[in-house]
Coordinates of C-alpha atoms and ligand atoms in Angstrom, one line a residue:
M1 CA 45.6 254.0 52.2
A2 CA 48.7 255.6 50.9
T3 CA 50.4 253.7 48.0
Q4 CA 53.9 252.4 48.6
E5 CA 55.3 255.2 46.5
E6 CA 53.5 257.9 48.5
T7 CA 54.7 256.3 51.8
F8 CA 58.3 256.4 50.5
K9 CA 57.9 260.1 49.5
K10 CA 56.6 260.8 53.0
I11 CA 59.6 259.1 54.6
V12 CA 62.0 261.1 52.5
A13 CA 60.3 264.3 53.4
H14 CA 60.2 263.3 57.1
C15 CA 64.0 262.7 57.0
K16 CA 64.5 266.2 55.9
E17 CA 61.9 267.9 58.1
Y18 CA 63.2 266.3 61.3
G19 CA 67.0 266.7 60.7
F20 CA 67.8 263.2 59.6
V21 CA 69.0 263.6 56.0
F22 CA 69.5 266.7 53.7
P23 CA 70.5 266.8 50.1
S24 CA 74.2 267.7 49.8
S25 CA 75.0 271.4 49.2
E26 CA 71.3 272.0 48.9
I27 CA 71.6 275.8 48.6
Y28 CA 73.2 275.1 45.3
D29 CA 70.4 272.8 44.3
G30 CA 72.1 269.7 45.6
L31 CA 74.4 267.2 44.0
G32 CA 73.1 264.0 42.5
A33 CA 72.9 261.1 44.8
V34 CA 75.0 262.7 47.5
Y35 CA 73.4 263.4 50.9
D36 CA 74.3 264.9 54.3
Y37 CA 73.1 263.6 57.6
G38 CA 71.6 266.1 60.0
Q39 CA 71.5 266.3 63.8
N40 CA 69.3 263.3 64.3
G41 CA 70.5 261.4 61.3
V42 CA 74.1 261.3 62.5
E43 CA 73.1 260.0 65.9
L44 CA 71.0 257.2 64.3
K45 CA 73.8 256.4 61.9
N46 CA 76.4 256.4 64.7
N47 CA 74.2 254.0 66.7
I48 CA 73.9 251.7 63.8
K49 CA 77.6 251.7 63.4
R50 CA 78.2 251.0 67.1
Y51 CA 75.7 248.2 67.1
W52 CA 77.5 246.6 64.2
W53 CA 81.0 247.3 65.4
D54 CA 80.5 245.9 68.9
S55 CA 78.6 242.9 67.5
M56 CA 81.8 242.1 65.6
T57 CA 84.6 243.2 67.9
L58 CA 83.1 242.8 71.4
L59 CA 81.2 239.6 70.8
H60 CA 84.2 237.9 69.1
Q61 CA 87.6 237.8 70.6
N62 CA 89.0 236.8 67.2
I63 CA 87.7 239.8 65.3
V64 CA 89.6 243.1 65.4
G65 CA 89.0 246.3 63.6
I66 CA 91.1 248.6 61.4
D67 CA 90.6 252.0 59.7
A68 CA 92.4 252.0 56.3
A69 CA 92.8 255.1 54.1
I70 CA 90.4 255.9 51.3
F71 CA 93.3 256.4 48.9
M72 CA 95.2 253.2 48.1
H73 CA 98.0 252.4 45.7
P74 CA 96.5 252.2 42.3
T75 CA 97.8 248.6 41.7
T76 CA 95.3 247.5 44.5
W77 CA 92.5 248.1 42.0
K78 CA 94.3 246.3 39.2
A79 CA 94.8 243.3 41.5
S80 CA 91.2 243.3 42.8
G81 CA 89.8 243.4 39.2
H82 CA 88.1 246.8 39.6
V83 CA 90.1 248.6 36.9
D84 CA 89.1 246.0 34.3
A85 CA 85.8 244.8 35.4
F86 CA 84.0 247.2 37.8
N87 CA 81.7 248.3 35.0
D88 CA 78.0 248.8 34.4
P89 CA 76.5 248.7 30.9
L90 CA 75.0 252.1 30.2
I91 CA 72.6 253.2 27.5
D92 CA 71.1 256.6 26.6
N93 CA 67.8 257.6 25.2
R94 CA 68.4 260.1 22.5
D95 CA 65.1 261.9 23.0
S96 CA 65.0 262.4 26.7
K97 CA 68.8 262.5 27.0
K98 CA 68.4 260.3 30.1
R99 CA 70.9 257.6 30.9
Y100 CA 70.0 254.1 32.1
R101 CA 71.7 250.9 33.1
A102 CA 70.9 248.4 30.3
D103 CA 70.9 245.5 32.8
V104 CA 68.4 247.3 35.0
L105 CA 66.1 248.0 32.1
I106 CA 66.1 244.3 31.2
E107 CA 65.7 243.2 34.9
E108 CA 62.7 245.5 35.2
Q109 CA 61.2 243.9 32.1
I110 CA 61.7 240.5 33.7
A111 CA 60.0 241.8 36.8
K112 CA 57.0 243.0 34.7
Y113 CA 56.4 239.5 33.4
E114 CA 56.6 238.3 37.0
E115 CA 54.1 240.9 38.1
K116 CA 51.7 239.9 35.3
I117 CA 51.9 236.3 36.5
Q118 CA 51.3 237.4 40.1
K119 CA 48.2 239.4 39.0
E120 CA 46.7 236.4 37.3
V121 CA 47.4 234.3 40.4
D122 CA 45.8 236.9 42.7
K123 CA 42.8 237.2 40.5
A124 CA 42.2 233.5 40.5
R125 CA 42.7 233.2 44.2
K126 CA 39.9 235.7 44.7
R127 CA 37.7 233.9 42.3
F128 CA 38.2 230.3 43.7
G129 CA 38.6 231.2 47.4
D130 CA 39.7 228.4 49.7
S131 CA 39.7 225.7 47.0
F132 CA 42.4 227.5 45.1
D133 CA 45.4 225.3 44.2
E134 CA 48.1 227.8 43.2
A135 CA 50.7 225.3 42.0
M136 CA 48.1 223.6 39.7
F137 CA 47.0 227.0 38.4
R138 CA 50.5 228.1 37.6
Q139 CA 51.0 224.8 35.6
T140 CA 47.8 224.9 33.7
N141 CA 46.6 228.5 33.1
A142 CA 47.4 229.4 29.5
R143 CA 48.1 233.1 30.2
V144 CA 50.4 232.3 33.1
I145 CA 52.2 229.7 31.0
E146 CA 52.7 232.2 28.2
H147 CA 54.1 234.9 30.5
Q148 CA 56.3 232.4 32.3
Q149 CA 57.8 231.2 29.0
K150 CA 58.5 234.8 27.9
R151 CA 60.1 235.5 31.2
D152 CA 62.3 232.4 31.2
A153 CA 63.4 233.0 27.7
L154 CA 64.3 236.6 28.4
H155 CA 66.1 235.6 31.6
E156 CA 68.2 233.0 29.8
R157 CA 69.1 235.4 27.0
Y158 CA 70.0 238.2 29.4
S159 CA 72.2 235.9 31.6
A160 CA 74.0 234.7 28.5
A161 CA 74.6 238.2 27.3
M162 CA 75.8 239.4 30.7
N163 CA 78.1 236.4 31.2
A164 CA 79.6 236.9 27.7
N165 CA 79.8 240.7 28.2
D166 CA 78.0 241.0 24.9
L167 CA 76.9 244.7 24.8
D168 CA 75.4 244.4 21.3
E169 CA 73.2 241.6 22.5
L170 CA 72.0 243.7 25.5
K171 CA 70.9 246.4 23.1
Q172 CA 69.2 243.9 20.9
I173 CA 67.3 242.5 23.8
I174 CA 66.1 246.1 24.7
L175 CA 64.9 246.6 21.1
D176 CA 63.3 243.1 20.8
E177 CA 61.4 243.6 24.1
E178 CA 60.3 247.0 22.9
I179 CA 61.5 248.6 26.1
V180 CA 60.7 252.3 26.0
C181 CA 62.3 255.2 28.0
P182 CA 59.9 256.0 30.9
I183 CA 60.5 259.8 30.3
S184 CA 60.2 260.2 26.5
G185 CA 58.3 257.0 25.8
T186 CA 60.5 256.3 22.8
R187 CA 62.8 253.5 21.7
N188 CA 65.5 255.8 20.3
W189 CA 68.4 254.2 22.1
T190 CA 72.1 254.6 21.7
D191 CA 74.5 251.6 21.7
V192 CA 75.4 250.1 25.1
R193 CA 78.8 251.1 26.5
Q194 CA 80.7 249.9 29.5
F195 CA 81.1 252.5 32.2
N196 CA 83.7 252.1 35.0
L197 CA 82.2 253.1 38.3
M198 CA 85.4 254.2 40.0
F199 CA 86.1 257.9 40.6
Q200 CA 89.6 258.9 39.6
T201 CA 91.8 261.7 40.8
E202 CA 95.4 262.6 40.7
M203 CA 98.0 262.5 43.5
G204 CA 101.1 264.7 43.4
S205 CA 101.8 267.7 41.1
T206 CA 102.0 267.1 37.4
A207 CA 105.5 268.5 37.4
D208 CA 106.8 265.4 39.2
G209 CA 104.6 263.0 37.4
A210 CA 101.2 262.8 39.0
M211 CA 99.8 259.4 39.7
K212 CA 96.3 258.4 38.8
I213 CA 94.5 257.1 41.8
Y214 CA 91.0 256.1 42.7
L215 CA 88.5 256.8 45.5
R216 CA 87.9 253.3 46.9
P217 CA 84.7 251.7 45.6
E218 CA 84.7 249.3 48.6
T219 CA 86.4 249.1 51.9
A220 CA 87.3 245.4 51.7
Q221 CA 90.6 245.9 49.8
G222 CA 92.0 247.9 52.8
I223 CA 91.5 244.8 54.8
F224 CA 93.1 242.4 52.3
V225 CA 96.2 244.5 51.9
N226 CA 96.6 244.7 55.7
F227 CA 96.1 241.0 56.2
L228 CA 99.7 240.2 57.1
N229 CA 100.1 243.4 59.2
V230 CA 97.1 242.6 61.4
Q231 CA 97.8 238.8 61.6
K232 CA 101.4 239.3 62.6
T233 CA 101.1 242.3 65.0
G234 CA 97.9 240.9 66.6
R235 CA 99.2 237.3 66.6
M236 CA 95.9 236.3 65.1
K237 CA 95.1 232.6 64.6
I238 CA 92.9 231.3 61.9
P239 CA 89.9 231.5 62.0
F240 CA 89.9 235.3 62.6
G241 CA 88.2 238.4 61.2
I242 CA 89.0 242.0 60.4
A243 CA 86.3 244.6 60.6
Q244 CA 86.1 248.0 59.1
I245 CA 83.7 250.9 58.7
G246 CA 84.4 253.6 56.1
K247 CA 83.4 255.6 53.1
A248 CA 83.2 254.1 49.6
F249 CA 82.5 255.9 46.3
R250 CA 80.9 254.7 43.2
N251 CA 79.9 256.8 40.2
E252 CA 76.5 255.1 39.9
I253 CA 74.9 255.6 36.5
V254 CA 71.4 255.8 37.8
A255 CA 71.2 257.1 41.3
R256 CA 67.6 257.0 42.6
Q257 CA 65.8 256.0 45.7
F258 CA 67.3 258.4 48.1
V259 CA 70.1 257.0 50.3
F260 CA 69.6 253.5 48.8
R261 CA 72.0 254.2 45.9
M262 CA 74.5 257.0 46.6
R263 CA 77.7 258.1 44.9
E264 CA 79.4 258.5 48.3
F265 CA 78.3 256.1 50.9
E266 CA 79.5 254.1 53.9
Q267 CA 80.2 250.4 54.3
M268 CA 80.6 248.1 57.3
E269 CA 82.6 245.1 56.1
M270 CA 84.1 242.1 57.9
Q271 CA 86.4 239.6 56.2
F272 CA 86.7 236.4 58.1
F273 CA 89.8 234.3 57.2
V274 CA 89.4 230.5 57.4
R275 CA 91.1 227.3 56.4
P276 CA 90.7 226.2 52.8
G277 CA 87.9 223.7 52.7
E278 CA 86.1 225.1 55.7
E279 CA 84.7 228.1 54.0
L280 CA 81.2 226.8 53.3
K281 CA 80.7 225.9 56.9
W282 CA 81.7 229.5 57.9
F283 CA 79.6 230.9 55.1
E284 CA 76.5 229.2 56.7
H285 CA 77.6 230.5 60.1
W286 CA 77.9 234.1 59.0
K287 CA 74.7 234.0 57.0
A288 CA 72.8 232.9 60.1
F289 CA 74.6 235.3 62.4
R290 CA 74.0 238.3 60.2
L291 CA 70.3 237.6 59.8
K292 CA 69.9 237.3 63.6
W293 CA 71.7 240.6 64.0
H294 CA 69.1 242.3 61.8
K295 CA 66.1 240.5 63.3
A296 CA 67.2 241.3 66.9
L297 CA 66.2 244.9 66.2
G298 CA 62.6 243.9 66.2
L299 CA 61.4 245.6 63.0
G300 CA 59.6 242.4 62.1
D301 CA 61.0 239.0 61.0
Q302 CA 58.9 238.9 57.9
K303 CA 60.6 241.9 56.5
Y304 CA 63.8 240.1 55.8
R305 CA 64.7 237.4 53.4
Y306 CA 67.7 235.8 51.9
H307 CA 68.4 236.0 48.2
D308 CA 70.9 233.3 47.2
H309 CA 72.8 234.2 44.1
E310 CA 72.4 231.8 41.2
K311 CA 75.1 233.6 39.1
L312 CA 78.3 233.8 41.1
A313 CA 81.4 236.0 40.5
H314 CA 84.1 233.8 39.0
Y315 CA 86.0 233.8 42.3
A316 CA 83.1 233.1 44.6
N317 CA 81.7 229.7 45.6
A318 CA 78.7 230.9 47.5
A319 CA 76.9 234.2 47.9
T320 CA 73.7 235.5 49.4
D321 CA 72.0 238.9 50.0
I322 CA 70.0 239.8 53.0
E323 CA 67.0 241.8 51.6
F324 CA 64.7 244.1 53.5
Q325 CA 61.2 245.0 52.5
M326 CA 61.4 248.6 51.5
P327 CA 58.4 250.5 50.2
F328 CA 59.8 249.8 46.7
G329 CA 60.1 246.1 47.2
F330 CA 62.5 243.6 48.8
K331 CA 66.0 245.1 48.3
E332 CA 69.6 244.1 49.1
V333 CA 70.9 245.6 52.3
E334 CA 73.8 243.3 52.9
G335 CA 75.9 240.8 50.9
I336 CA 77.5 237.7 52.4
H337 CA 80.1 236.2 50.1
S338 CA 82.5 233.2 50.1
R339 CA 85.3 234.7 48.0
T340 CA 87.7 231.8 48.2
N341 CA 91.4 232.9 48.3
F342 CA 91.0 235.1 45.3
D343 CA 91.8 238.5 46.8
L344 CA 94.8 237.5 48.9
S345 CA 96.2 235.5 45.9
Q346 CA 95.7 238.4 43.6
H347 CA 97.5 240.8 45.9
A348 CA 100.3 238.3 46.4
K349 CA 100.6 238.1 42.6
Y350 CA 100.6 241.8 41.9
S351 CA 102.8 242.8 44.9
G352 CA 105.3 240.0 44.6
K353 CA 104.9 239.4 48.3
K354 CA 104.1 236.1 49.9
I355 CA 100.7 236.4 51.6
E356 CA 100.2 233.2 53.5
Y357 CA 99.4 231.9 56.9
F358 CA 101.4 229.2 58.7
D359 CA 98.9 227.0 60.5
P360 CA 100.7 225.4 63.5
E361 CA 98.0 222.8 64.0
L362 CA 98.3 221.5 60.4
N363 CA 102.0 222.4 60.3
Q364 CA 101.6 223.9 56.8
S365 CA 101.2 227.2 55.1
Y366 CA 98.3 228.3 52.9
T367 CA 96.5 231.3 51.5
P368 CA 93.4 231.6 53.7
Y369 CA 89.9 231.6 52.3
V370 CA 87.6 234.5 53.0
I371 CA 84.0 234.9 54.0
E372 CA 82.9 238.5 53.7
T373 CA 79.9 240.2 55.3
S374 CA 79.3 243.6 53.6
I375 CA 76.6 246.0 54.6
G376 CA 75.9 249.6 53.6
V377 CA 75.4 251.9 56.6
D378 CA 73.1 254.1 54.5
R379 CA 70.9 251.2 53.3
M380 CA 70.7 250.0 56.8
F381 CA 69.7 253.5 57.9
L382 CA 67.0 253.5 55.2
S383 CA 65.7 250.1 56.2
V384 CA 65.4 251.2 59.8
M385 CA 63.6 254.4 58.8
C386 CA 61.2 252.5 56.5
G387 CA 60.6 249.8 59.1
S388 CA 59.8 252.4 61.8
Y389 CA 57.8 255.1 60.1
K390 CA 54.1 254.9 61.0
E391 CA 51.1 257.1 60.6
E392 CA 48.5 256.2 63.3
Q393 CA 44.9 257.1 63.2
L394 CA 44.0 258.4 66.7
E395 CA 40.6 258.6 68.3
G396 CA 39.1 262.0 67.4
G397 CA 40.5 261.9 63.9
D398 CA 44.0 263.0 64.5
V399 CA 46.9 261.3 62.8
R400 CA 50.1 260.7 64.8
V401 CA 53.4 260.3 62.9
V402 CA 55.7 258.1 65.0
L403 CA 59.1 256.6 64.3
S404 CA 59.1 253.4 66.3
L405 CA 62.8 253.1 66.1
P406 CA 64.5 250.3 67.9
P407 CA 65.3 252.1 71.2
V408 CA 69.0 251.1 71.0
L409 CA 69.2 253.1 67.7
A410 CA 67.1 256.1 68.7
P411 CA 68.9 259.4 68.4
V412 CA 67.4 260.7 71.6
K413 CA 66.6 258.2 74.4
A414 CA 64.4 260.5 76.6
C415 CA 63.0 264.0 76.7
I416 CA 62.4 265.7 80.0
M417 CA 59.6 268.2 80.1
P418 CA 58.4 270.4 83.0
L419 CA 54.6 270.7 82.8
V420 CA 54.9 274.5 83.2
K421 CA 57.8 276.9 83.0
K422 CA 57.6 278.0 86.6
D423 CA 57.1 276.9 90.2
G424 CA 60.5 275.1 90.4
L425 CA 59.6 272.5 87.7
P426 CA 62.3 273.5 85.2
E427 CA 64.9 273.3 88.0
L428 CA 63.8 269.7 88.9
A429 CA 63.7 268.8 85.2
H430 CA 67.3 270.1 84.7
K431 CA 68.4 268.1 87.8
I432 CA 67.0 264.9 86.3
M433 CA 68.7 265.7 83.0
D434 CA 72.0 266.2 84.7
E435 CA 71.7 262.7 86.3
L436 CA 71.0 261.1 82.9
K437 CA 73.0 263.1 80.4
F438 CA 76.3 261.3 80.8
D439 CA 74.9 257.9 80.0
F440 CA 72.1 258.8 77.6
R441 CA 71.4 261.4 74.9
V442 CA 68.5 263.3 76.5
Q443 CA 66.7 266.5 75.5
Y444 CA 65.0 269.2 77.5
D445 CA 61.8 270.8 76.2
E446 CA 59.6 273.3 77.9
K447 CA 58.0 275.0 74.8
D448 CA 54.3 274.5 73.7
S449 CA 51.7 272.1 75.2
I450 CA 52.7 268.7 76.5
G451 CA 50.8 267.1 73.6
K452 CA 52.8 269.0 71.0
R453 CA 56.0 268.2 72.8
Y454 CA 55.1 264.5 72.7
R455 CA 54.5 264.7 69.0
R456 CA 57.8 266.3 68.3
Q457 CA 59.6 263.4 70.2
D458 CA 57.4 260.8 68.5
A459 CA 58.5 262.1 65.1
I460 CA 62.2 261.6 65.9
G461 CA 61.6 258.3 67.6
T462 CA 62.4 259.1 71.2
P463 CA 61.3 256.1 73.3
F464 CA 60.6 257.9 76.6
C465 CA 59.1 261.3 77.6
I466 CA 59.5 262.3 81.2
T467 CA 57.1 264.9 82.6
V468 CA 57.8 266.8 85.8
D469 CA 54.7 268.2 87.4
H470 CA 53.8 269.8 90.7
D471 CA 53.4 266.5 92.5
S472 CA 57.0 265.6 91.5
L473 CA 58.2 268.2 93.9
N474 CA 56.7 266.3 96.8
D475 CA 56.6 262.7 95.9
G476 CA 59.8 262.4 93.9
C477 CA 57.9 260.7 91.0
V478 CA 57.5 261.7 87.4
T479 CA 55.2 260.6 84.5
L480 CA 56.9 258.3 82.1
R481 CA 55.2 258.2 78.7
Y482 CA 56.0 255.3 76.3
R483 CA 56.3 256.2 72.6
D484 CA 54.8 253.1 71.1
T485 CA 51.8 252.6 73.3
M486 CA 51.4 256.2 74.5
E487 CA 50.7 254.7 77.9
Q488 CA 51.9 256.6 81.0
D489 CA 53.3 255.4 84.3
R490 CA 54.1 257.1 87.5
V491 CA 57.7 256.2 88.3
K492 CA 60.3 257.2 90.9
I493 CA 63.0 259.6 89.7
E494 CA 65.7 257.3 90.9
D495 CA 64.3 254.4 88.8
L496 CA 64.6 256.3 85.5
H497 CA 68.2 255.4 84.8
E498 CA 67.6 251.7 85.0
I499 CA 64.4 251.8 83.0
I500 CA 66.1 253.7 80.2
R501 CA 69.2 251.5 80.4
R502 CA 67.2 248.3 80.1
A503 CA 65.3 249.5 77.1
T504 CA 68.3 250.9 75.2
D505 CA 71.2 248.7 76.1
A506 CA 72.6 246.8 73.1
K507 CA 73.6 244.0 75.5
E508 CA 70.0 242.9 75.5
L509 CA 70.1 242.5 71.8
Y510 CA 73.4 240.7 71.8
R511 CA 71.9 238.2 74.2
K512 CA 69.1 237.6 71.6
I513 CA 71.8 236.9 69.0
V514 CA 74.2 234.7 70.8
G515 CA 72.7 234.0 74.2
D516 CA 75.0 234.4 77.2
K517 CA 78.0 232.8 75.6
L518 CA 79.1 235.9 73.8
E519 CA 81.5 234.0 71.6
D520 CA 80.7 231.7 68.7
T521 CA 83.5 231.9 66.3
E522 CA 86.3 230.2 68.2
E523 CA 87.2 226.8 67.1
Ligands
ATP601 P1 73.8 246.8 44.0 O1 73.7 245.5 43.3 O2 72.6 247.3 44.7 O3 74.5 247.9 43.3 P2 76.2 245.6 45.1 O4 75.8 244.2 45.0 O5 77.0 246.2 44.0 O6 74.8 246.5 45.2 P3 78.2 245.3 47.0 O7 79.3 245.6 46.1 O8 78.0 243.9 47.4 O9 76.8 245.9 46.5 O10 78.3 246.2 48.3 C1 77.9 245.8 49.6 C2 76.9 246.7 50.2 O11 77.2 248.0 50.1 C3 75.5 246.6 49.6 O12 74.8 245.5 50.1 C4 74.9 247.9 50.0 O13 74.3 247.9 51.3 C5 76.0 248.8 50.0 N1 76.1 249.6 48.7 C6 76.6 249.3 47.5 N2 76.5 250.3 46.6 C7 75.9 251.3 47.3 C8 75.4 252.6 46.9 N3 75.7 253.0 45.7 N4 74.8 253.4 47.8 C9 74.6 252.9 49.0 N5 75.0 251.7 49.5 C10 75.6 250.9 48.6

């Protein structure tokens, strides 16, 4: 059995080998935490985006989209709090010259205590078998109690330091816990400094006074500053939402784990504007809706969990993450936040403009409250890859690598293969392709044995292979091979379109999410 780490390495290598993801500017040795999507990656990514976009703007009459610019007036980021507070605490190890996030080093230390406790529990479970009482064990075992106390004390000290923005204390915790650099193994740490994650550049020539501007670190602010534009021109009535997909940039200190943490990435965000006082009801609504959206893909319900935030940003009154089980643990893929009226009020304050909504039913004006759903396209891509990558042991000792991608997301829906390159089979295969190609992304492959061709398609997650043989010329049927089961059916050529449509149509997933009513956010 491959370890989780090995599995992850294989997935990363697979992404490159099959044209999903390449390191950016690779011929120059790449650029840290920046990646390019290849011929299959871009299709998968576009399908993810479409699945999200339509689930917002088609399923809900009261959600519309926008596409705001990446550059924004610099005051935007003053108002949003990013100029002053979008920081990570960084620390360097003087011996390895490696840079770390101080908060991450401490969180990993907390996780180590938790792992130790888990090990004790697992050991005891093995020893006691069916009669094992975990709750009792946790309360009474001396070693577990000791680890738990250390963990809790550290957690408390860490939270207090983070809340107070006490950088000296963060360093002291690292020293007291004897945390070493994983590269040099030493405790030769610098002081902890704040590091702003926004990329800066200049707009205009210096001669006429260039203006310092930022690459946006999130797409949300483009929605907030356009609130009045969209509400007025779209005659939107509360509750309503604005959706956007776009690039965001963060100068992450430690960029690891492939496309999980990038410096240039893409977000899909939706801000849902509601009446003050109704935000927690809508928070629950979106929390449930977003999890259903994930689960409808069929990667396995047990791979998702909520992680409710204990520590909330000062402007938020509820927040949760949807986490996915990656090979390196359960990790945040999406955040759902109840942000009160903080953002709109801040923009009203900094711009001097009134940003309010007149509610005809209440006959009063107010600053709407906001529920935000924010998901990273790249993290979603990674979760789909990790959830789909499989190595199957076949009879006869062969190993099959298959990406069991949700068919709706698969880059290629079907591959059409003539059994041989002669006797009129390629002509018939092309004819079938011409019938399918306007509705589905299909490929044609006549090279190598059928077995090898199947494997190539398995590796990029193509749900169907269609083989044209000599009988097809007479009976109008082809062999349809299913990726996941490898079973084969003889089907009529004219039925292919409907078979592929049914398996790859997002409508079938939307029904799983909202049933047939296709509308659930109207009052
Ligand atoms: P993290 O704690 O992992 O840094 P975050 O809480 O800062 O993430 P948000 O600001 O809530 O993330 O951003 C919303 C979503 O954007 C995240 O759930 C994630 O999917 C995505 N995202 C954020 N930062 C990155 C990044 N550096 N690379 C890829 N995706 C990212």
